[in-house]
Amino acid sequence: MNKLTKSEFELALLRGIKRGEFILYYQPQFSLFTEKFAGVEALVRWHHPEKGLLMPAEFIPLAEETSVIAQLGRWALAAACREVRQWQGEGLSDLHVAVNVSAYELQQEDYVETVNAILTETGLPPHCLEIEISENVLINNRGMVDRIKALKQLGVQIVLDDFGTGFSSIHYLKSIPVDKLKIDQSFIQHINTNPNDAAIVRALIALARAMYLQVVAEGVESLKQLQALTHHSCGEVQGYYFSEPLPQDEMQSFLLKYKDAAFIKH
Ligand code: C2E
Ligand code: MG
Ligand code: MG
């Protein structure tokens, strides 16, 4: 996208939203307690008319530099709530959905009203929505903290994404009402070979447990990593080992397939 100027890019993004070029892929989250899939994370993709399928890294940072991320974020949240509510009605009750939010969105004064309106419109129960805030998002003003508290008041779950990579991991646990920690994939990658990474993961799981928080590990790619996380009593796991992010219909079939059957890797 780097040949476009910022305003051309902004226009392309806005046009893309209007034309329905954005779609959500979903990645399942597996509960190690129930041994069932408990939720999904919504991950946005852009079906660009000339460039094909674009990944978030190719457009989210640029969208964040412009105000377009607010519209894109609102679209993603509404689509995720609507689609998962539909799955719930088609046999996947209790499924939760995690949606990533950018700092810019949390800075908007009407963000909580937007979330509330989307929940009302779509009928998704608030406790089935998880808002993922990347730990790299600097929560730097009272307004943002108050908005996160108000989201929590709505009944929405607050997840700290990429936990362990930001500047103020532990501080955030004091200042905002967190429900769940998502251990960053960089710690999971070498969990079986790097004793420091294994120790950090173990400590993060113990921290979460001591604070009565849920914990999910992202980036699980192998059986060995899964076994290490099971051994350390991690709550939920997510990663290519279970499934890559898939389009809506494929993810629905995947989840229905494993609703009553055990997950077996082929
Ligand atoms: P994230 O929220 O930390 O999402 C995890 C990323 O890791 C996803 O990349 C996912 O496809 C990838 N991943 C999942 N399992 C594995 C694995 O086993 N191994 C490896 N190596 N990677 C795995 P993706 O879809 O490219 O998204 C990248 C980032 O873009 C996300 O990181 C999130 O921060 C951002 N993003 C995605 N969708 C949205 C959105 O709707 N709004 C906002 N604001 N940000 C979004
Ligand atoms: Mg995330
Ligand atoms: Mg992450």
PDB file of C-alpha atoms and ligand atoms in Angstrom:
ATOM      1  CA  MET A   1       0.000   0.000   0.000  1.00  0.00           C
ATOM      2  CA  ASN A   2       3.043   2.233   0.351  1.00  0.00           C
ATOM      3  CA  LYS A   3       2.686   3.832  -3.059  1.00  0.00           C
ATOM      4  CA  LEU A   4      -0.549   5.510  -2.004  1.00  0.00           C
ATOM      5  CA  THR A   5      -0.505   8.790  -0.108  1.00  0.00           C
ATOM      6  CA  LYS A   6      -2.159   8.803   3.277  1.00  0.00           C
ATOM      7  CA  SER A   7      -5.325  10.487   2.015  1.00  0.00           C
ATOM      8  CA  GLU A   8      -5.591   8.123  -0.992  1.00  0.00           C
ATOM      9  CA  PHE A   9      -5.243   5.218   1.396  1.00  0.00           C
ATOM     10  CA  GLU A  10      -7.889   6.707   3.685  1.00  0.00           C
ATOM     11  CA  LEU A  11     -10.278   6.969   0.736  1.00  0.00           C
ATOM     12  CA  ALA A  12      -9.548   3.403  -0.358  1.00  0.00           C
ATOM     13  CA  LEU A  13     -10.301   2.167   3.168  1.00  0.00           C
ATOM     14  CA  LEU A  14     -13.566   4.097   3.374  1.00  0.00           C
ATOM     15  CA  ARG A  15     -14.592   2.878  -0.060  1.00  0.00           C
ATOM     16  CA  GLY A  16     -13.676  -0.668   0.956  1.00  0.00           C
ATOM     17  CA  ILE A  17     -15.920  -0.480   4.036  1.00  0.00           C
ATOM     18  CA  LYS A  18     -18.805   0.867   1.922  1.00  0.00           C
ATOM     19  CA  ARG A  19     -18.363  -1.811  -0.743  1.00  0.00           C
ATOM     20  CA  GLY A  20     -18.161  -4.651   1.749  1.00  0.00           C
ATOM     21  CA  GLU A  21     -14.549  -5.566   0.928  1.00  0.00           C
ATOM     22  CA  PHE A  22     -13.684  -6.347   4.561  1.00  0.00           C
ATOM     23  CA  ILE A  23     -14.433  -9.732   6.034  1.00  0.00           C
ATOM     24  CA  LEU A  24     -13.824 -11.427   9.340  1.00  0.00           C
ATOM     25  CA  TYR A  25     -11.865 -14.615   9.756  1.00  0.00           C
ATOM     26  CA  TYR A  26     -12.234 -16.531  12.999  1.00  0.00           C
ATOM     27  CA  GLN A  27      -9.748 -18.558  15.017  1.00  0.00           C
ATOM     28  CA  PRO A  28     -11.054 -20.992  17.652  1.00  0.00           C
ATOM     29  CA  GLN A  29     -10.063 -20.968  21.322  1.00  0.00           C
ATOM     30  CA  PHE A  30      -9.948 -24.345  23.065  1.00  0.00           C
ATOM     31  CA  SER A  31     -10.686 -24.759  26.773  1.00  0.00           C
ATOM     32  CA  LEU A  32      -8.278 -27.150  28.495  1.00  0.00           C
ATOM     33  CA  PHE A  33     -10.799 -27.530  31.343  1.00  0.00           C
ATOM     34  CA  THR A  34     -13.809 -28.644  29.285  1.00  0.00           C
ATOM     35  CA  GLU A  35     -11.738 -29.926  26.318  1.00  0.00           C
ATOM     36  CA  LYS A  36     -14.162 -28.111  24.020  1.00  0.00           C
ATOM     37  CA  PHE A  37     -13.943 -25.000  21.864  1.00  0.00           C
ATOM     38  CA  ALA A  38     -15.204 -22.157  24.031  1.00  0.00           C
ATOM     39  CA  GLY A  39     -14.828 -19.146  21.769  1.00  0.00           C
ATOM     40  CA  VAL A  40     -13.357 -17.525  18.714  1.00  0.00           C
ATOM     41  CA  GLU A  41     -11.234 -14.488  17.973  1.00  0.00           C
ATOM     42  CA  ALA A  42     -12.371 -12.279  15.080  1.00  0.00           C
ATOM     43  CA  LEU A  43      -9.496 -11.198  12.808  1.00  0.00           C
ATOM     44  CA  VAL A  44     -10.171  -8.754   9.993  1.00  0.00           C
ATOM     45  CA  ARG A  45      -9.033  -9.253   6.376  1.00  0.00           C
ATOM     46  CA  TRP A  46      -9.395  -6.977   3.352  1.00  0.00           C
ATOM     47  CA  HIS A  47     -10.454  -8.451   0.009  1.00  0.00           C
ATOM     48  CA  HIS A  48      -8.787  -5.694  -1.973  1.00  0.00           C
ATOM     49  CA  PRO A  49     -10.140  -5.497  -5.547  1.00  0.00           C
ATOM     50  CA  GLU A  50      -6.623  -5.336  -7.078  1.00  0.00           C
ATOM     51  CA  LYS A  51      -4.251  -6.592  -4.398  1.00  0.00           C
ATOM     52  CA  GLY A  52      -6.185  -9.658  -3.249  1.00  0.00           C
ATOM     53  CA  LEU A  53      -6.466 -10.731   0.376  1.00  0.00           C
ATOM     54  CA  LEU A  54      -4.655  -8.310   2.674  1.00  0.00           C
ATOM     55  CA  MET A  55      -3.644  -9.126   6.259  1.00  0.00           C
ATOM     56  CA  PRO A  56      -4.187  -6.704   9.159  1.00  0.00           C
ATOM     57  CA  ALA A  57      -0.471  -5.783   9.289  1.00  0.00           C
ATOM     58  CA  GLU A  58      -0.875  -4.322   5.795  1.00  0.00           C
ATOM     59  CA  PHE A  59      -3.668  -1.926   6.671  1.00  0.00           C
ATOM     60  CA  ILE A  60      -4.425  -1.682  10.421  1.00  0.00           C
ATOM     61  CA  PRO A  61      -1.376   0.473  11.302  1.00  0.00           C
ATOM     62  CA  LEU A  62      -2.251   2.872   8.467  1.00  0.00           C
ATOM     63  CA  ALA A  63      -5.912   2.880   9.407  1.00  0.00           C
ATOM     64  CA  GLU A  64      -4.811   3.728  12.945  1.00  0.00           C
ATOM     65  CA  GLU A  65      -2.945   6.780  11.663  1.00  0.00           C
ATOM     66  CA  THR A  66      -6.201   8.076  10.222  1.00  0.00           C
ATOM     67  CA  SER A  67      -9.589   8.214  11.865  1.00  0.00           C
ATOM     68  CA  VAL A  68     -10.804   5.377   9.601  1.00  0.00           C
ATOM     69  CA  ILE A  69      -9.936   2.796  12.260  1.00  0.00           C
ATOM     70  CA  ALA A  70     -13.005   4.022  14.192  1.00  0.00           C
ATOM     71  CA  GLN A  71     -15.294   3.051  11.290  1.00  0.00           C
ATOM     72  CA  LEU A  72     -13.439  -0.153  10.542  1.00  0.00           C
ATOM     73  CA  GLY A  73     -13.484  -1.100  14.233  1.00  0.00           C
ATOM     74  CA  ARG A  74     -17.207  -0.402  14.468  1.00  0.00           C
ATOM     75  CA  TRP A  75     -17.835  -2.512  11.369  1.00  0.00           C
ATOM     76  CA  ALA A  76     -15.709  -5.393  12.750  1.00  0.00           C
ATOM     77  CA  LEU A  77     -17.421  -5.305  16.142  1.00  0.00           C
ATOM     78  CA  ALA A  78     -20.917  -5.281  14.628  1.00  0.00           C
ATOM     79  CA  ALA A  79     -20.084  -8.060  12.159  1.00  0.00           C
ATOM     80  CA  ALA A  80     -18.500 -10.250  14.863  1.00  0.00           C
ATOM     81  CA  CYS A  81     -21.443  -9.809  17.261  1.00  0.00           C
ATOM     82  CA  ARG A  82     -23.981 -10.463  14.496  1.00  0.00           C
ATOM     83  CA  GLU A  83     -22.237 -13.546  13.091  1.00  0.00           C
ATOM     84  CA  VAL A  84     -21.512 -15.158  16.452  1.00  0.00           C
ATOM     85  CA  ARG A  85     -25.054 -14.446  17.681  1.00  0.00           C
ATOM     86  CA  GLN A  86     -26.265 -16.304  14.587  1.00  0.00           C
ATOM     87  CA  TRP A  87     -23.990 -19.276  15.359  1.00  0.00           C
ATOM     88  CA  GLN A  88     -25.336 -19.304  18.917  1.00  0.00           C
ATOM     89  CA  GLY A  89     -28.841 -19.701  17.515  1.00  0.00           C
ATOM     90  CA  GLU A  90     -27.655 -22.525  15.266  1.00  0.00           C
ATOM     91  CA  GLY A  91     -26.374 -24.848  17.958  1.00  0.00           C
ATOM     92  CA  LEU A  92     -23.275 -23.097  19.252  1.00  0.00           C
ATOM     93  CA  SER A  93     -24.796 -21.517  22.350  1.00  0.00           C
ATOM     94  CA  ASP A  94     -22.458 -19.934  24.921  1.00  0.00           C
ATOM     95  CA  LEU A  95     -19.744 -19.346  22.343  1.00  0.00           C
ATOM     96  CA  HIS A  96     -17.781 -16.183  23.105  1.00  0.00           C
ATOM     97  CA  VAL A  97     -16.162 -13.878  20.598  1.00  0.00           C
ATOM     98  CA  ALA A  98     -13.040 -11.785  21.108  1.00  0.00           C
ATOM     99  CA  VAL A  99     -12.696  -8.570  19.106  1.00  0.00           C
ATOM    100  CA  ASN A 100      -9.504  -6.506  18.927  1.00  0.00           C
ATOM    101  CA  VAL A 101      -9.793  -2.797  19.676  1.00  0.00           C
ATOM    102  CA  SER A 102      -7.374   0.006  18.836  1.00  0.00           C
ATOM    103  CA  ALA A 103      -6.335   2.846  21.118  1.00  0.00           C
ATOM    104  CA  TYR A 104      -8.029   5.350  18.828  1.00  0.00           C
ATOM    105  CA  GLU A 105     -11.392   3.626  19.345  1.00  0.00           C
ATOM    106  CA  LEU A 106     -10.983   3.652  23.121  1.00  0.00           C
ATOM    107  CA  GLN A 107     -10.253   7.361  22.919  1.00  0.00           C
ATOM    108  CA  GLN A 108     -13.666   8.063  21.378  1.00  0.00           C
ATOM    109  CA  GLU A 109     -16.091   9.457  23.943  1.00  0.00           C
ATOM    110  CA  ASP A 110     -19.008   7.524  22.460  1.00  0.00           C
ATOM    111  CA  TYR A 111     -17.201   4.158  22.312  1.00  0.00           C
ATOM    112  CA  VAL A 112     -19.155   2.573  25.181  1.00  0.00           C
ATOM    113  CA  GLU A 113     -22.467   3.727  23.682  1.00  0.00           C
ATOM    114  CA  THR A 114     -21.405   2.249  20.336  1.00  0.00           C
ATOM    115  CA  VAL A 115     -20.646  -1.123  21.943  1.00  0.00           C
ATOM    116  CA  ASN A 116     -23.914  -1.031  23.891  1.00  0.00           C
ATOM    117  CA  ALA A 117     -25.916  -0.187  20.755  1.00  0.00           C
ATOM    118  CA  ILE A 118     -24.267  -3.040  18.806  1.00  0.00           C
ATOM    119  CA  LEU A 119     -25.013  -5.523  21.598  1.00  0.00           C
ATOM    120  CA  THR A 120     -28.647  -4.408  21.667  1.00  0.00           C
ATOM    121  CA  GLU A 121     -28.996  -4.507  17.870  1.00  0.00           C
ATOM    122  CA  THR A 122     -27.417  -7.934  17.483  1.00  0.00           C
ATOM    123  CA  GLY A 123     -28.780  -9.528  20.664  1.00  0.00           C
ATOM    124  CA  LEU A 124     -25.374 -10.937  21.649  1.00  0.00           C
ATOM    125  CA  PRO A 125     -25.299 -11.353  25.449  1.00  0.00           C
ATOM    126  CA  PRO A 126     -22.652  -8.915  26.804  1.00  0.00           C
ATOM    127  CA  HIS A 127     -20.771 -11.660  28.680  1.00  0.00           C
ATOM    128  CA  CYS A 128     -20.168 -13.402  25.320  1.00  0.00           C
ATOM    129  CA  LEU A 129     -18.174 -10.426  24.026  1.00  0.00           C
ATOM    130  CA  GLU A 130     -14.499 -10.055  24.890  1.00  0.00           C
ATOM    131  CA  ILE A 131     -12.748  -6.818  24.037  1.00  0.00           C
ATOM    132  CA  GLU A 132      -9.026  -7.445  23.424  1.00  0.00           C
ATOM    133  CA  ILE A 133      -6.822  -4.519  24.299  1.00  0.00           C
ATOM    134  CA  SER A 134      -3.233  -4.956  23.175  1.00  0.00           C
ATOM    135  CA  GLU A 135      -0.822  -4.375  25.969  1.00  0.00           C
ATOM    136  CA  ASN A 136       1.102  -2.168  23.583  1.00  0.00           C
ATOM    137  CA  VAL A 137      -1.805   0.254  23.565  1.00  0.00           C
ATOM    138  CA  LEU A 138      -0.825   2.992  25.929  1.00  0.00           C
ATOM    139  CA  ILE A 139      -3.796   3.643  28.179  1.00  0.00           C
ATOM    140  CA  ASN A 140      -2.747   7.144  28.960  1.00  0.00           C
ATOM    141  CA  ASN A 141      -5.739   9.043  30.145  1.00  0.00           C
ATOM    142  CA  ARG A 142      -8.517   8.902  32.672  1.00  0.00           C
ATOM    143  CA  GLY A 143     -11.142   8.815  29.921  1.00  0.00           C
ATOM    144  CA  MET A 144      -9.789   5.538  28.519  1.00  0.00           C
ATOM    145  CA  VAL A 145      -9.663   3.921  31.948  1.00  0.00           C
ATOM    146  CA  ASP A 146     -13.221   5.090  32.699  1.00  0.00           C
ATOM    147  CA  ARG A 147     -14.424   3.756  29.343  1.00  0.00           C
ATOM    148  CA  ILE A 148     -12.892   0.334  30.038  1.00  0.00           C
ATOM    149  CA  LYS A 149     -14.609   0.327  33.440  1.00  0.00           C
ATOM    150  CA  ALA A 150     -17.909   1.264  31.766  1.00  0.00           C
ATOM    151  CA  LEU A 151     -17.499  -1.612  29.264  1.00  0.00           C
ATOM    152  CA  LYS A 152     -17.008  -3.936  32.203  1.00  0.00           C
ATOM    153  CA  GLN A 153     -20.186  -2.497  33.763  1.00  0.00           C
ATOM    154  CA  LEU A 154     -22.057  -3.486  30.595  1.00  0.00           C
ATOM    155  CA  GLY A 155     -20.978  -7.050  31.296  1.00  0.00           C
ATOM    156  CA  VAL A 156     -18.366  -7.202  28.532  1.00  0.00           C
ATOM    157  CA  GLN A 157     -15.167  -9.155  29.281  1.00  0.00           C
ATOM    158  CA  ILE A 158     -11.846  -7.296  29.159  1.00  0.00           C
ATOM    159  CA  VAL A 159      -8.806  -9.154  27.804  1.00  0.00           C
ATOM    160  CA  LEU A 160      -5.207  -7.920  27.838  1.00  0.00           C
ATOM    161  CA  ASP A 161      -3.754  -9.115  24.496  1.00  0.00           C
ATOM    162  CA  ASP A 162      -0.046  -9.716  23.808  1.00  0.00           C
ATOM    163  CA  PHE A 163       0.512  -9.867  27.574  1.00  0.00           C
ATOM    164  CA  GLY A 164       4.142  -9.570  28.596  1.00  0.00           C
ATOM    165  CA  THR A 165       5.296  -7.518  25.613  1.00  0.00           C
ATOM    166  CA  GLY A 166       4.112  -4.036  26.606  1.00  0.00           C
ATOM    167  CA  PHE A 167       5.539  -1.384  28.855  1.00  0.00           C
ATOM    168  CA  SER A 168       3.230  -1.672  31.813  1.00  0.00           C
ATOM    169  CA  SER A 169       1.850  -5.195  31.992  1.00  0.00           C
ATOM    170  CA  ILE A 170       1.551  -5.481  35.718  1.00  0.00           C
ATOM    171  CA  HIS A 171       0.503  -1.874  36.175  1.00  0.00           C
ATOM    172  CA  TYR A 172      -2.522  -2.409  33.930  1.00  0.00           C
ATOM    173  CA  LEU A 173      -3.704  -5.211  36.179  1.00  0.00           C
ATOM    174  CA  LYS A 174      -3.996  -2.606  38.936  1.00  0.00           C
ATOM    175  CA  SER A 175      -5.542   0.216  36.951  1.00  0.00           C
ATOM    176  CA  ILE A 176      -8.117  -1.484  34.728  1.00  0.00           C
ATOM    177  CA  PRO A 177     -10.645  -4.241  35.458  1.00  0.00           C
ATOM    178  CA  VAL A 178      -9.134  -7.148  33.508  1.00  0.00           C
ATOM    179  CA  ASP A 179     -10.915 -10.520  33.172  1.00  0.00           C
ATOM    180  CA  LYS A 180      -8.399 -12.433  31.103  1.00  0.00           C
ATOM    181  CA  LEU A 181      -4.708 -12.394  30.183  1.00  0.00           C
ATOM    182  CA  LYS A 182      -3.609 -13.492  26.753  1.00  0.00           C
ATOM    183  CA  ILE A 183      -0.007 -14.649  26.939  1.00  0.00           C
ATOM    184  CA  ASP A 184       1.860 -13.397  23.896  1.00  0.00           C
ATOM    185  CA  GLN A 185       2.865 -15.947  21.279  1.00  0.00           C
ATOM    186  CA  SER A 186       6.546 -14.986  21.578  1.00  0.00           C
ATOM    187  CA  PHE A 187       6.660 -16.786  24.972  1.00  0.00           C
ATOM    188  CA  ILE A 188       4.894 -19.869  23.631  1.00  0.00           C
ATOM    189  CA  GLN A 189       7.098 -20.289  20.559  1.00  0.00           C
ATOM    190  CA  HIS A 190      10.127 -21.596  22.493  1.00  0.00           C
ATOM    191  CA  ILE A 191       8.352 -22.871  25.604  1.00  0.00           C
ATOM    192  CA  ASN A 192       9.858 -26.356  25.153  1.00  0.00           C
ATOM    193  CA  THR A 193      13.412 -25.233  24.494  1.00  0.00           C
ATOM    194  CA  ASN A 194      13.953 -22.008  26.389  1.00  0.00           C
ATOM    195  CA  PRO A 195      13.731 -22.437  30.184  1.00  0.00           C
ATOM    196  CA  ASN A 196      13.257 -18.673  30.626  1.00  0.00           C
ATOM    197  CA  ASP A 197      10.201 -18.648  28.389  1.00  0.00           C
ATOM    198  CA  ALA A 198       8.819 -21.702  30.207  1.00  0.00           C
ATOM    199  CA  ALA A 199       9.376 -19.971  33.568  1.00  0.00           C
ATOM    200  CA  ILE A 200       7.676 -16.765  32.376  1.00  0.00           C
ATOM    201  CA  VAL A 201       4.643 -18.671  31.106  1.00  0.00           C
ATOM    202  CA  ARG A 202       4.407 -20.603  34.369  1.00  0.00           C
ATOM    203  CA  ALA A 203       4.642 -17.372  36.365  1.00  0.00           C
ATOM    204  CA  LEU A 204       2.028 -15.611  34.220  1.00  0.00           C
ATOM    205  CA  ILE A 205      -0.403 -18.485  34.685  1.00  0.00           C
ATOM    206  CA  ALA A 206       0.235 -18.410  38.458  1.00  0.00           C
ATOM    207  CA  LEU A 207      -0.273 -14.625  38.488  1.00  0.00           C
ATOM    208  CA  ALA A 208      -3.562 -14.957  36.631  1.00  0.00           C
ATOM    209  CA  ARG A 209      -4.740 -17.650  39.012  1.00  0.00           C
ATOM    210  CA  ALA A 210      -3.781 -15.633  42.102  1.00  0.00           C
ATOM    211  CA  MET A 211      -5.798 -12.687  40.750  1.00  0.00           C
ATOM    212  CA  TYR A 212      -8.767 -14.898  39.749  1.00  0.00           C
ATOM    213  CA  LEU A 213      -8.223 -14.041  36.078  1.00  0.00           C
ATOM    214  CA  GLN A 214      -8.683 -16.346  33.140  1.00  0.00           C
ATOM    215  CA  VAL A 215      -5.671 -17.049  30.972  1.00  0.00           C
ATOM    216  CA  VAL A 216      -5.300 -17.924  27.312  1.00  0.00           C
ATOM    217  CA  ALA A 217      -2.110 -18.751  25.433  1.00  0.00           C
ATOM    218  CA  GLU A 218      -1.850 -17.675  21.795  1.00  0.00           C
ATOM    219  CA  GLY A 219       0.339 -19.025  19.019  1.00  0.00           C
ATOM    220  CA  VAL A 220       0.125 -22.725  19.971  1.00  0.00           C
ATOM    221  CA  GLU A 221       1.467 -24.590  16.951  1.00  0.00           C
ATOM    222  CA  SER A 222       2.557 -28.011  18.229  1.00  0.00           C
ATOM    223  CA  LEU A 223       1.452 -30.860  20.453  1.00  0.00           C
ATOM    224  CA  LYS A 224       4.566 -30.348  22.611  1.00  0.00           C
ATOM    225  CA  GLN A 225       3.621 -26.732  23.277  1.00  0.00           C
ATOM    226  CA  LEU A 226       0.080 -27.804  24.090  1.00  0.00           C
ATOM    227  CA  GLN A 227       1.366 -30.463  26.502  1.00  0.00           C
ATOM    228  CA  ALA A 228       3.558 -27.892  28.298  1.00  0.00           C
ATOM    229  CA  LEU A 229       0.585 -25.525  28.653  1.00  0.00           C
ATOM    230  CA  THR A 230      -1.672 -28.348  29.877  1.00  0.00           C
ATOM    231  CA  HIS A 231       1.010 -29.287  32.399  1.00  0.00           C
ATOM    232  CA  HIS A 232       1.056 -25.682  33.687  1.00  0.00           C
ATOM    233  CA  SER A 233      -2.791 -25.632  33.918  1.00  0.00           C
ATOM    234  CA  CYS A 234      -3.353 -22.948  31.323  1.00  0.00           C
ATOM    235  CA  GLY A 235      -7.085 -22.273  30.841  1.00  0.00           C
ATOM    236  CA  GLU A 236      -7.502 -21.746  27.099  1.00  0.00           C
ATOM    237  CA  VAL A 237      -5.267 -22.159  24.074  1.00  0.00           C
ATOM    238  CA  GLN A 238      -5.381 -20.774  20.560  1.00  0.00           C
ATOM    239  CA  GLY A 239      -3.149 -21.315  17.556  1.00  0.00           C
ATOM    240  CA  TYR A 240      -2.436 -23.076  14.273  1.00  0.00           C
ATOM    241  CA  TYR A 241      -2.284 -26.434  16.091  1.00  0.00           C
ATOM    242  CA  PHE A 242      -6.084 -26.284  16.348  1.00  0.00           C
ATOM    243  CA  SER A 243      -6.871 -24.182  13.306  1.00  0.00           C
ATOM    244  CA  GLU A 244      -5.695 -21.228  11.319  1.00  0.00           C
ATOM    245  CA  PRO A 245      -8.148 -18.333  11.207  1.00  0.00           C
ATOM    246  CA  LEU A 246     -10.960 -19.341   8.788  1.00  0.00           C
ATOM    247  CA  PRO A 247     -13.817 -17.530   7.035  1.00  0.00           C
ATOM    248  CA  GLN A 248     -17.178 -17.482   8.810  1.00  0.00           C
ATOM    249  CA  ASP A 249     -18.838 -20.514   7.161  1.00  0.00           C
ATOM    250  CA  GLU A 250     -15.735 -22.708   7.466  1.00  0.00           C
ATOM    251  CA  MET A 251     -15.328 -21.818  11.135  1.00  0.00           C
ATOM    252  CA  GLN A 252     -18.984 -22.547  11.835  1.00  0.00           C
ATOM    253  CA  SER A 253     -18.612 -26.029  10.265  1.00  0.00           C
ATOM    254  CA  PHE A 254     -15.383 -26.592  12.226  1.00  0.00           C
ATOM    255  CA  LEU A 255     -17.047 -25.695  15.535  1.00  0.00           C
ATOM    256  CA  LEU A 256     -20.148 -27.782  14.823  1.00  0.00           C
ATOM    257  CA  LYS A 257     -17.944 -30.747  13.929  1.00  0.00           C
ATOM    258  CA  TYR A 258     -16.210 -30.630  17.330  1.00  0.00           C
ATOM    259  CA  LYS A 259     -19.229 -29.605  19.390  1.00  0.00           C
ATOM    260  CA  ASP A 260     -19.861 -33.107  20.646  1.00  0.00           C
ATOM    261  CA  ALA A 261     -16.818 -34.932  19.279  1.00  0.00           C
ATOM    262  CA  ALA A 262     -13.335 -34.779  20.795  1.00  0.00           C
ATOM    263  CA  PHE A 263     -10.793 -32.678  18.932  1.00  0.00           C
ATOM    264  CA  ILE A 264      -8.388 -35.030  17.220  1.00  0.00           C
ATOM    265  CA  LYS A 265      -5.558 -33.676  15.151  1.00  0.00           C
ATOM    266  CA  HIS A 266      -5.211 -35.446  11.816  1.00  0.00           C
TER     267      HIS A 266
HETATM  268  P1  C2E B   1      -3.529 -10.497  17.642  1.00  0.00           P
HETATM  269  O1  C2E B   1      -4.825  -9.992  18.151  1.00  0.00           O
HETATM  270  O2  C2E B   1      -2.450 -10.754  18.638  1.00  0.00           O
HETATM  271  O3  C2E B   1      -3.878 -11.816  16.825  1.00  0.00           O
HETATM  272  C1  C2E B   1      -3.050 -12.940  16.739  1.00  0.00           C
HETATM  273  C2  C2E B   1      -2.354 -13.045  15.418  1.00  0.00           C
HETATM  274  O4  C2E B   1      -1.566 -14.232  15.419  1.00  0.00           O
HETATM  275  C3  C2E B   1      -3.285 -13.174  14.212  1.00  0.00           C
HETATM  276  O5  C2E B   1      -2.653 -12.550  13.093  1.00  0.00           O
HETATM  277  C4  C2E B   1      -3.344 -14.689  14.013  1.00  0.00           C
HETATM  278  O6  C2E B   1      -3.691 -15.075  12.686  1.00  0.00           O
HETATM  279  C5  C2E B   1      -1.923 -15.065  14.334  1.00  0.00           C
HETATM  280  N1  C2E B   1      -1.806 -16.459  14.791  1.00  0.00           N
HETATM  281  C6  C2E B   1      -2.785 -17.244  15.289  1.00  0.00           C
HETATM  282  N2  C2E B   1      -2.313 -18.460  15.629  1.00  0.00           N
HETATM  283  C7  C2E B   1      -0.999 -18.450  15.351  1.00  0.00           C
HETATM  284  C8  C2E B   1       0.056 -19.444  15.470  1.00  0.00           C
HETATM  285  O7  C2E B   1      -0.143 -20.565  15.921  1.00  0.00           O
HETATM  286  N3  C2E B   1       1.302 -19.046  15.087  1.00  0.00           N
HETATM  287  C9  C2E B   1       1.555 -17.797  14.595  1.00  0.00           C
HETATM  288  N4  C2E B   1       2.801 -17.512  14.247  1.00  0.00           N
HETATM  289  N5  C2E B   1       0.598 -16.857  14.467  1.00  0.00           N
HETATM  290  C10 C2E B   1      -0.671 -17.180  14.833  1.00  0.00           C
HETATM  291  P2  C2E B   1      -3.430 -11.587  12.110  1.00  0.00           P
HETATM  292  O8  C2E B   1      -4.798 -12.151  11.813  1.00  0.00           O
HETATM  293  O9  C2E B   1      -2.517 -11.274  10.991  1.00  0.00           O
HETATM  294  O10 C2E B   1      -3.657 -10.292  13.005  1.00  0.00           O
HETATM  295  C11 C2E B   1      -2.560  -9.516  13.431  1.00  0.00           C
HETATM  296  C12 C2E B   1      -2.976  -8.440  14.382  1.00  0.00           C
HETATM  297  O11 C2E B   1      -3.840  -7.485  13.737  1.00  0.00           O
HETATM  298  C13 C2E B   1      -3.793  -8.947  15.575  1.00  0.00           C
HETATM  299  O12 C2E B   1      -2.925  -9.485  16.525  1.00  0.00           O
HETATM  300  C14 C2E B   1      -4.481  -7.676  16.034  1.00  0.00           C
HETATM  301  O13 C2E B   1      -3.645  -6.916  16.847  1.00  0.00           O
HETATM  302  C15 C2E B   1      -4.686  -6.931  14.720  1.00  0.00           C
HETATM  303  N6  C2E B   1      -6.099  -7.061  14.303  1.00  0.00           N
HETATM  304  C16 C2E B   1      -6.719  -8.084  13.656  1.00  0.00           C
HETATM  305  N7  C2E B   1      -8.038  -7.815  13.476  1.00  0.00           N
HETATM  306  C17 C2E B   1      -8.254  -6.595  14.028  1.00  0.00           C
HETATM  307  C18 C2E B   1      -9.416  -5.756  14.179  1.00  0.00           C
HETATM  308  O14 C2E B   1     -10.558  -6.102  13.791  1.00  0.00           O
HETATM  309  N8  C2E B   1      -9.223  -4.545  14.808  1.00  0.00           N
HETATM  310  C19 C2E B   1      -8.016  -4.144  15.277  1.00  0.00           C
HETATM  311  N9  C2E B   1      -7.905  -2.955  15.878  1.00  0.00           N
HETATM  312  N10 C2E B   1      -6.908  -4.895  15.175  1.00  0.00           N
HETATM  313  C20 C2E B   1      -7.029  -6.111  14.547  1.00  0.00           C
HETATM  314 MG    MG B   2      -6.029 -10.359  19.633  1.00  0.00          MG
HETATM  315 MG    MG B   3      -1.986 -11.141  20.422  1.00  0.00          MG
END
